[in-house]
Tab-separated table of N, CA and C in Angstrom:
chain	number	residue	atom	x	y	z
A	1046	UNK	N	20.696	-8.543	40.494
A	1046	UNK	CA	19.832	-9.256	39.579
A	1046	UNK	C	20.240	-8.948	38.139
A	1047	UNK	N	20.331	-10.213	37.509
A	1047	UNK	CA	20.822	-9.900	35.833
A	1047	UNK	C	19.477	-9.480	34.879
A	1048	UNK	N	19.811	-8.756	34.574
A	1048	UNK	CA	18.649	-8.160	33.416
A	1048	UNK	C	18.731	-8.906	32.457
A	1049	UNK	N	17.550	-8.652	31.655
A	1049	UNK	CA	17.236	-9.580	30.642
A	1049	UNK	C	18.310	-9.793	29.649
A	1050	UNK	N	19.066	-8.819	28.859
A	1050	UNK	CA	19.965	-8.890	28.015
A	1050	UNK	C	21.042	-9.128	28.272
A	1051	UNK	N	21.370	-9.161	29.663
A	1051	UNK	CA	22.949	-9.648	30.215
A	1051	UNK	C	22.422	-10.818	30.193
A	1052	UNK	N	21.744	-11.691	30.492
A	1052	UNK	CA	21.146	-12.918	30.519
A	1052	UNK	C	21.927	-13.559	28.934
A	1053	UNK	N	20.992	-13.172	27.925
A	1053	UNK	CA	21.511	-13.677	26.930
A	1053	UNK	C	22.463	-12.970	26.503
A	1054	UNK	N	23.381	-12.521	26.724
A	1054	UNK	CA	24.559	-11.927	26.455
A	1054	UNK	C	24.315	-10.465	25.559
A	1055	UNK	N	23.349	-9.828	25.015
A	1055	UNK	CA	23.163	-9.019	24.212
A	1055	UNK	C	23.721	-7.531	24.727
A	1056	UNK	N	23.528	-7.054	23.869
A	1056	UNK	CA	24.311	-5.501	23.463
A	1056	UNK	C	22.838	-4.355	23.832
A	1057	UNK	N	23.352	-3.123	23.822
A	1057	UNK	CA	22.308	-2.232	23.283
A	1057	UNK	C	22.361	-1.410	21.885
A	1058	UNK	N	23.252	-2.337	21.527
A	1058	UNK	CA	22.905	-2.058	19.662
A	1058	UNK	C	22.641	-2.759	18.675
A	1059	UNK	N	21.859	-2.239	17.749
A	1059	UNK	CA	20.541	-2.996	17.254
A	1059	UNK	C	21.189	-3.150	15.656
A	1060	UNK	N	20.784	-3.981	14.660
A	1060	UNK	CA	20.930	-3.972	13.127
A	1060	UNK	C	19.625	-4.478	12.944
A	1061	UNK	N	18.774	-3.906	11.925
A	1061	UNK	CA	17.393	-3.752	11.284
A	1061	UNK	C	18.067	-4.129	9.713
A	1062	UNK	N	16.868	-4.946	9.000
A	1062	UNK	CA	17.078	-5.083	7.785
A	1062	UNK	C	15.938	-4.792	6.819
A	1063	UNK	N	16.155	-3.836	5.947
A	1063	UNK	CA	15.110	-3.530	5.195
A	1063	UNK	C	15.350	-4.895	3.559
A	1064	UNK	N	14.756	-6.116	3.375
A	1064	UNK	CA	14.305	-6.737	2.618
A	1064	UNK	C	13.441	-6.586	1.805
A	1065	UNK	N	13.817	-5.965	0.377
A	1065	UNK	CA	13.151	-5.633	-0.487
A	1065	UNK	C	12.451	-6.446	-1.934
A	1066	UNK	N	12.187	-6.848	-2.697
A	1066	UNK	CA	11.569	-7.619	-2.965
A	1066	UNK	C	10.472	-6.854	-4.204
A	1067	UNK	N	10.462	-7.282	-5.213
A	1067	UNK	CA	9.774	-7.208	-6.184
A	1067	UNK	C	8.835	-5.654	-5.923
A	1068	UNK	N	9.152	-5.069	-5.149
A	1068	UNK	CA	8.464	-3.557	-5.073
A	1068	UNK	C	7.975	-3.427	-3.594
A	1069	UNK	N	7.963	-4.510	-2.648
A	1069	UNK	CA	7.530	-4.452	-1.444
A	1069	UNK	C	8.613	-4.978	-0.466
A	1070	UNK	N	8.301	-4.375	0.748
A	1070	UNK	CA	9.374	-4.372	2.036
A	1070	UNK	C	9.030	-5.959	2.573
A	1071	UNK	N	9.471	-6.646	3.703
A	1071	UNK	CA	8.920	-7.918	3.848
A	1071	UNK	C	9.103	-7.169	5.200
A	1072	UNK	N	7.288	-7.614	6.059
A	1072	UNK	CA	7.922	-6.314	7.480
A	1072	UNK	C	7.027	-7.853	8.495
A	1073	UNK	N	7.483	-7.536	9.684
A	1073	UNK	CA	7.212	-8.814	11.148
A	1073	UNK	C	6.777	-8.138	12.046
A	1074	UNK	N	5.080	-8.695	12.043
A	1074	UNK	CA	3.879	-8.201	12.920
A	1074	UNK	C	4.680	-8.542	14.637
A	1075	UNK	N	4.421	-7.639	15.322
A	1075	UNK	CA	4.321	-8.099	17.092
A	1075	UNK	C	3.074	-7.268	17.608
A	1076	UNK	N	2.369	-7.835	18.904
A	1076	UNK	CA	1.767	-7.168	18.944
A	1076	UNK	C	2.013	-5.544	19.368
A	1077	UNK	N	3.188	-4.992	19.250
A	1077	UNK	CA	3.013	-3.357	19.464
A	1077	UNK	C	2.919	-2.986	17.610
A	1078	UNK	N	2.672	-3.545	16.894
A	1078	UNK	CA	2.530	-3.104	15.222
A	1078	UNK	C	3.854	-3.496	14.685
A	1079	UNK	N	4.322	-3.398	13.271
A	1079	UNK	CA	4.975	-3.648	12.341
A	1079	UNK	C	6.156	-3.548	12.334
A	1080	UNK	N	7.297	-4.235	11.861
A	1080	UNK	CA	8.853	-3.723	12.206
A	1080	UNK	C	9.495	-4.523	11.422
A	1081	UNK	N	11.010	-4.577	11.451
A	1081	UNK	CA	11.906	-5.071	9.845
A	1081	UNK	C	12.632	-5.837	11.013
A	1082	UNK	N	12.854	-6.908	9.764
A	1082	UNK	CA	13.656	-8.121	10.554
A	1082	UNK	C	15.036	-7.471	11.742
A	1083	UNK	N	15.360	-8.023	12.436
A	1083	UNK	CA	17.008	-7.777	12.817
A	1083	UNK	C	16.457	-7.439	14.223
A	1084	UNK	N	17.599	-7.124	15.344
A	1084	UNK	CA	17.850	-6.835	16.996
A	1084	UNK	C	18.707	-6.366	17.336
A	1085	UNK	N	19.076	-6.795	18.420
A	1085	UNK	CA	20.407	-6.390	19.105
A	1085	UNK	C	21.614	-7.013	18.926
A	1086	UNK	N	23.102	-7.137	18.669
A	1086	UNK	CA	24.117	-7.363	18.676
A	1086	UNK	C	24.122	-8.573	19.818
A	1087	UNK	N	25.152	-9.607	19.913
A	1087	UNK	CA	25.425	-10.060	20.888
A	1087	UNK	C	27.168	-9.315	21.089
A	1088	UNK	N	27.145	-9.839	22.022
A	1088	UNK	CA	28.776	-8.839	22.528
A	1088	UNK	C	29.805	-9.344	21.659
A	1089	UNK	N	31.074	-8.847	21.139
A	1089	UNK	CA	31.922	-8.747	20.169
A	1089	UNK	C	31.183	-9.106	19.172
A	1090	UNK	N	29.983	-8.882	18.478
A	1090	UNK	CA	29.310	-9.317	17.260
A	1090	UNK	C	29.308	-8.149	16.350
A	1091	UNK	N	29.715	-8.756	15.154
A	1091	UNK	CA	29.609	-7.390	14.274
A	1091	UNK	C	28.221	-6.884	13.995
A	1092	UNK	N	28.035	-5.827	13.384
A	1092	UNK	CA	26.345	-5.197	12.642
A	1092	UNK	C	26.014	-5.947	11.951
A	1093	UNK	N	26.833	-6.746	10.804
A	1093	UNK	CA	26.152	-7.281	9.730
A	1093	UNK	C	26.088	-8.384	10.293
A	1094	UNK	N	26.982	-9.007	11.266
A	1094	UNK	CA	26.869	-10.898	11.757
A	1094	UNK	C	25.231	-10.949	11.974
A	1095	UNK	N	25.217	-9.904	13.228
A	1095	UNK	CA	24.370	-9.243	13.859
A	1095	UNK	C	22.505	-9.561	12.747
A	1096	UNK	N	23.014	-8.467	12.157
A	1096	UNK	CA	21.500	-8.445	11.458
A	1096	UNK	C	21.412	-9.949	10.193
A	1097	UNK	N	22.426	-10.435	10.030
A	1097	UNK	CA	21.943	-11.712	9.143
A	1097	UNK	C	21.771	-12.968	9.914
A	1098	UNK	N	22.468	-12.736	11.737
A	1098	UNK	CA	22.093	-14.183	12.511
A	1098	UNK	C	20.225	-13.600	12.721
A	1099	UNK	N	19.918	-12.493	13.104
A	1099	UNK	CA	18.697	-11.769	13.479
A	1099	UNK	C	17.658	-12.167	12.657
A	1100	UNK	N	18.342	-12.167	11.677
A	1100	UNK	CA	17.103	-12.068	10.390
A	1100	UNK	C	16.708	-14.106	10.306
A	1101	UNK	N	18.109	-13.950	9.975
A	1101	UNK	CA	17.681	-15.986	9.819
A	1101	UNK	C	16.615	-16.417	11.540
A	1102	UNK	N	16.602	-15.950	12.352
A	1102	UNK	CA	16.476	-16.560	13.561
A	1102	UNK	C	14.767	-16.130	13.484
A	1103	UNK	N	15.075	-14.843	13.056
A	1103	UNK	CA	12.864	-14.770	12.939
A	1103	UNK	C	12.559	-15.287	11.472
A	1104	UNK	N	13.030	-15.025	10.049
A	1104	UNK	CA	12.677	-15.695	9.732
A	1104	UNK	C	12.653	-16.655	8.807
A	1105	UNK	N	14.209	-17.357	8.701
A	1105	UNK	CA	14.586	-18.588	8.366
A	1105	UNK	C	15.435	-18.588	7.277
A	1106	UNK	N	15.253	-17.233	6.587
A	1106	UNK	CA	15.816	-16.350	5.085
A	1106	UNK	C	17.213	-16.122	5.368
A	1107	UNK	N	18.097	-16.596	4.466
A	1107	UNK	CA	19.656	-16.514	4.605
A	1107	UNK	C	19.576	-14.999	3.459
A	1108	UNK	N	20.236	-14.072	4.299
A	1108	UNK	CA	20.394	-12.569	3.427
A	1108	UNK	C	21.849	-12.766	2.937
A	1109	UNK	N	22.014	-12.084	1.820
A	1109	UNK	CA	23.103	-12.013	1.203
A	1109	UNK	C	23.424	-10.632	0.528
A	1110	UNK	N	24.436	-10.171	0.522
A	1110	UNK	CA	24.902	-9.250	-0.276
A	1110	UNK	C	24.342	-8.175	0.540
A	1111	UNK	N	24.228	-7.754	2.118
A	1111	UNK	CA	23.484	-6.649	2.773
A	1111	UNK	C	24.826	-5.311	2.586
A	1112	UNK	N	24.028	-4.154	2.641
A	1112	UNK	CA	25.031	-2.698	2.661
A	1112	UNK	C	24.315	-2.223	3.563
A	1113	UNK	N	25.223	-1.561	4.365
A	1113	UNK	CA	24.484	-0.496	5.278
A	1113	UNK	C	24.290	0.707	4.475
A	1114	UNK	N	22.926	1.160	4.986
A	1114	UNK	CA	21.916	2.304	4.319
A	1114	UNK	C	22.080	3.517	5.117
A	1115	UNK	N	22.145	3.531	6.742
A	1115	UNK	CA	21.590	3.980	7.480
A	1115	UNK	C	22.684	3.622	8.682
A	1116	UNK	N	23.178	4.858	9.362
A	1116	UNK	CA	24.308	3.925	10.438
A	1116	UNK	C	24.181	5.508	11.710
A	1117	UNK	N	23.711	5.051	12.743
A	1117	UNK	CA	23.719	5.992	13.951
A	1117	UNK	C	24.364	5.298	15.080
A	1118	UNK	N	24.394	6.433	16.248
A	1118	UNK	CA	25.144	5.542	17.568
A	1118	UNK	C	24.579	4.216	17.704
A	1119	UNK	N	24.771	3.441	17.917
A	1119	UNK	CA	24.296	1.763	18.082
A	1119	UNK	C	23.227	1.258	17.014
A	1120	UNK	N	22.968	2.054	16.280
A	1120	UNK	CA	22.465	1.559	15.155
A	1120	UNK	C	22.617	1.739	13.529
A	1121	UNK	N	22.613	-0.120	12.897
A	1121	UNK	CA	22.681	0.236	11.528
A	1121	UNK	C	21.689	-0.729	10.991
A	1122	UNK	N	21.151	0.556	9.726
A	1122	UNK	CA	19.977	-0.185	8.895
A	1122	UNK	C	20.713	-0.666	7.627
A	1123	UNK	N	20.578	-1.855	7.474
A	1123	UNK	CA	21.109	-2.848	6.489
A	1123	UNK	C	20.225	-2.910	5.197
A	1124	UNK	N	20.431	-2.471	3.723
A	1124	UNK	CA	19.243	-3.231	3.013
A	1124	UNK	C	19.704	-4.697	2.350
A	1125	UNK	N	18.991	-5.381	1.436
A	1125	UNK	CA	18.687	-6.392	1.541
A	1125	UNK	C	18.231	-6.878	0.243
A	1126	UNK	N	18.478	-7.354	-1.140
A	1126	UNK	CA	17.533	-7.550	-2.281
A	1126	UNK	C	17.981	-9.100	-2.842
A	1127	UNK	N	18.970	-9.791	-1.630
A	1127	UNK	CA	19.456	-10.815	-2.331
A	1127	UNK	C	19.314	-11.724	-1.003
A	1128	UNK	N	18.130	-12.541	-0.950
A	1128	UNK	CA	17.919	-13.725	-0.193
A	1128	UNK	C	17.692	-14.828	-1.075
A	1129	UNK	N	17.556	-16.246	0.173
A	1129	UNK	CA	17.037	-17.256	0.144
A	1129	UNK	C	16.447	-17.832	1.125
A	1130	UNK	N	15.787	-18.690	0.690
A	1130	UNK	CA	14.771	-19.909	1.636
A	1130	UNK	C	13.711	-19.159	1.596
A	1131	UNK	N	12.444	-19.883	2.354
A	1131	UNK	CA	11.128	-19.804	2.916
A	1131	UNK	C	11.026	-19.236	4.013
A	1132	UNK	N	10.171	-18.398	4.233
A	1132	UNK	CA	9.837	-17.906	5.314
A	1132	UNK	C	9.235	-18.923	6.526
A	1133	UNK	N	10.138	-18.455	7.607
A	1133	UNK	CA	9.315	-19.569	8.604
A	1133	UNK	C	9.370	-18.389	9.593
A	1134	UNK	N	8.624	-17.961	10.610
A	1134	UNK	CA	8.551	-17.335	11.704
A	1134	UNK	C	9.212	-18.028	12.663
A	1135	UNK	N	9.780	-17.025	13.609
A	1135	UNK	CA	10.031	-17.607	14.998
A	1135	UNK	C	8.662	-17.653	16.008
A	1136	UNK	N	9.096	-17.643	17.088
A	1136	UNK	CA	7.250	-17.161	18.264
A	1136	UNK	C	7.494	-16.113	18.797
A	1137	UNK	N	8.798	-15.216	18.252
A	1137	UNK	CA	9.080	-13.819	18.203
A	1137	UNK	C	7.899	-12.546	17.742
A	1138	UNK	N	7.241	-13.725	16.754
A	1138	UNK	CA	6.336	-12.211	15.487
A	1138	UNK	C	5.296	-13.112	15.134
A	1139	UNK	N	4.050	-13.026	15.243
A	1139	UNK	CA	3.157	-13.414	14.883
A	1139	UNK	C	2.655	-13.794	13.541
A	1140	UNK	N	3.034	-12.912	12.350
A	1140	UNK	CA	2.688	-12.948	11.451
A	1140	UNK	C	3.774	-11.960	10.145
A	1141	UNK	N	3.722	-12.162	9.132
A	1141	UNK	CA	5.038	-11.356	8.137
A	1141	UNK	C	3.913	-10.910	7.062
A	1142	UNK	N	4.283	-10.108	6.286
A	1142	UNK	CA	3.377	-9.252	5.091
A	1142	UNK	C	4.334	-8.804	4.439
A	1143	UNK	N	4.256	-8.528	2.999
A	1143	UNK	CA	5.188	-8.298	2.166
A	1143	UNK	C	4.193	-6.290	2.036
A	1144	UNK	N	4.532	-5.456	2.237
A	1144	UNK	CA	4.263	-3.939	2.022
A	1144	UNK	C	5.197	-3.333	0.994
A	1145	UNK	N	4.486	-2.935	0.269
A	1145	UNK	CA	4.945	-1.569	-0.520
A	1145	UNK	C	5.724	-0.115	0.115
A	1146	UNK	N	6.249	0.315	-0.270
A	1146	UNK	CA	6.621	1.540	0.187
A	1146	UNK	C	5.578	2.430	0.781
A	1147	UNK	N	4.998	2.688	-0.316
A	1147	UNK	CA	3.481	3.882	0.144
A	1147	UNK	C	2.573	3.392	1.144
A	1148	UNK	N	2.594	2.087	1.156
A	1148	UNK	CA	1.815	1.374	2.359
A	1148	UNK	C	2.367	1.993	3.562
A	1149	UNK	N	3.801	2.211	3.782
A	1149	UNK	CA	4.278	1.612	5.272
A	1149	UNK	C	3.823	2.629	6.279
A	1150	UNK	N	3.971	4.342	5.641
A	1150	UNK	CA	3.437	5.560	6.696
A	1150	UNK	C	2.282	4.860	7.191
A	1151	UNK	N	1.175	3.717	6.487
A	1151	UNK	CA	-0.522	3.935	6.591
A	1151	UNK	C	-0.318	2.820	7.493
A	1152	UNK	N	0.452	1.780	7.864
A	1152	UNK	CA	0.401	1.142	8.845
A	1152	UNK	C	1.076	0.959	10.232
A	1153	UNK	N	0.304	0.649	10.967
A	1153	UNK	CA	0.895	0.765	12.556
A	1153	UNK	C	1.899	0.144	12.913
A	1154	UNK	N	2.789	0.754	12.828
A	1154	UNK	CA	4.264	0.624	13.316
A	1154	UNK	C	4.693	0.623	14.202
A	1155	UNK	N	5.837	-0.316	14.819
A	1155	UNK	CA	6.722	0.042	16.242
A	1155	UNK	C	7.108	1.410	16.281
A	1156	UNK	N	7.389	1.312	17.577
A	1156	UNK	CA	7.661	3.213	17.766
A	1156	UNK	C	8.958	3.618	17.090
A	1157	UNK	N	10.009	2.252	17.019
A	1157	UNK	CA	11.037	2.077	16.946
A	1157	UNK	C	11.031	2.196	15.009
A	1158	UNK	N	10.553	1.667	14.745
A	1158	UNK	CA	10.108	1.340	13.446
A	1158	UNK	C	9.489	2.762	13.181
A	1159	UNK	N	9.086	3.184	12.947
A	1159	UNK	CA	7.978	4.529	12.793
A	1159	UNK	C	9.353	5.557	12.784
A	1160	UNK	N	10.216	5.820	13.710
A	1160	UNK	CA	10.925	6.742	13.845
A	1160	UNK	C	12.120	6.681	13.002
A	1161	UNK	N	11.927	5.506	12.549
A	1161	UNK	CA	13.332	4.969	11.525
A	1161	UNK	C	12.514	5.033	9.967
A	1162	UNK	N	11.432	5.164	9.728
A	1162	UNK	CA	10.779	5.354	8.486
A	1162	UNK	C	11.443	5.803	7.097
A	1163	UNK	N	11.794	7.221	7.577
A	1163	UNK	CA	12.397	8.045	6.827
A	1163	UNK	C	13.504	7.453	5.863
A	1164	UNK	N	14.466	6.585	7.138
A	1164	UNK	CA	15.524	6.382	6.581
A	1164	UNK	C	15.713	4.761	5.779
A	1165	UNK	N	14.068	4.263	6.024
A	1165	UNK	CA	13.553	2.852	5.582
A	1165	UNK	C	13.455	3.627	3.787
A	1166	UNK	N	12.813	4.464	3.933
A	1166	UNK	CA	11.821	4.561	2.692
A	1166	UNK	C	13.198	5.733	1.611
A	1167	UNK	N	13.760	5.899	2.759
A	1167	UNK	CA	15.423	6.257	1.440
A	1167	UNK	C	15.972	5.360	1.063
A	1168	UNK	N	16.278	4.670	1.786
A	1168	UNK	CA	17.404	3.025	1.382
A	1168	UNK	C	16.131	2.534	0.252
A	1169	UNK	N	14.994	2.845	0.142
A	1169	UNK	CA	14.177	1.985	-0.848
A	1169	UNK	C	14.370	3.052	-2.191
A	1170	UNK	N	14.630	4.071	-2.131
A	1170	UNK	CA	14.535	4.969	-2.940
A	1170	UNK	C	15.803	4.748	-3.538
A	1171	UNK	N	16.825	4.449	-2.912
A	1171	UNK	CA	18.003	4.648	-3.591
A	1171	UNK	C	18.274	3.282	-4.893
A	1172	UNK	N	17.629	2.862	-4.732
A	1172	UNK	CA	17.463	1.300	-5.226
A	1172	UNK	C	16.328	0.950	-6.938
A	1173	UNK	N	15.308	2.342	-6.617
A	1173	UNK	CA	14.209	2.358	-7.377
A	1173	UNK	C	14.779	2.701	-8.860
């Protein structure tokens, strides 16, 4: 039986994008709590293809000019201060909120998200 991600061809490595913005993060509600655009790789896909097809696909925003912040085994956190377009959701995420830095510890976060904090709220620091 093919598992879900062999299905759609995907990887088990992920690119996250921290999108920053006039002093606030732009973060995508699911229902397990809060998390930054981006997913998994598809196979031979680079990190950055990766997190700017990710990002356009939830939510509609063409990123430009991304650097990796943040780079572990199968994962890299990308930041982000040069987009375009309108936000449109996929039926991926329920809802988007633009957060502040100091906000993000106080809200309920993916587990995934939560454990990557640290290295969210440096890539914002380095920038300030």
């Amino acid at each position: 039986m093919k598992r879900f991600k062999d299905f759609y061809n995907d990887t088990d490595n992920v690119s996250k994008v921290v999108i920053y913005d006039q002093g606030s993060v732009l973060m995508l509600k699911k229902p397990a709590g809060w998390e930054l655009p981006g997913g998994h790789l598809k196979k031979k896909e680079s990190f950055k293809r990766a997190a700017k097809r990710e990002t356009f696909e939830e939510t509609r925003l063409d990123i430009k000019n991304i650097n990796p912040v943040y780079q572990d085994s199968g994962f890299v956190l990308f930041l982000c201060t040069n987009f375009s377009g309108e936000i449109e959701l996929s039926n991926e995420h329920r809802k988007y909120k633009w957060f502040t830095p100091e906000d993000l510890p106080t809200k309920r976060l993916t587990d995934k998200t939560n454990k990557a904090l640290p290295m969210i709220l440096k890539a914002i620091q380095s920038i300030q």
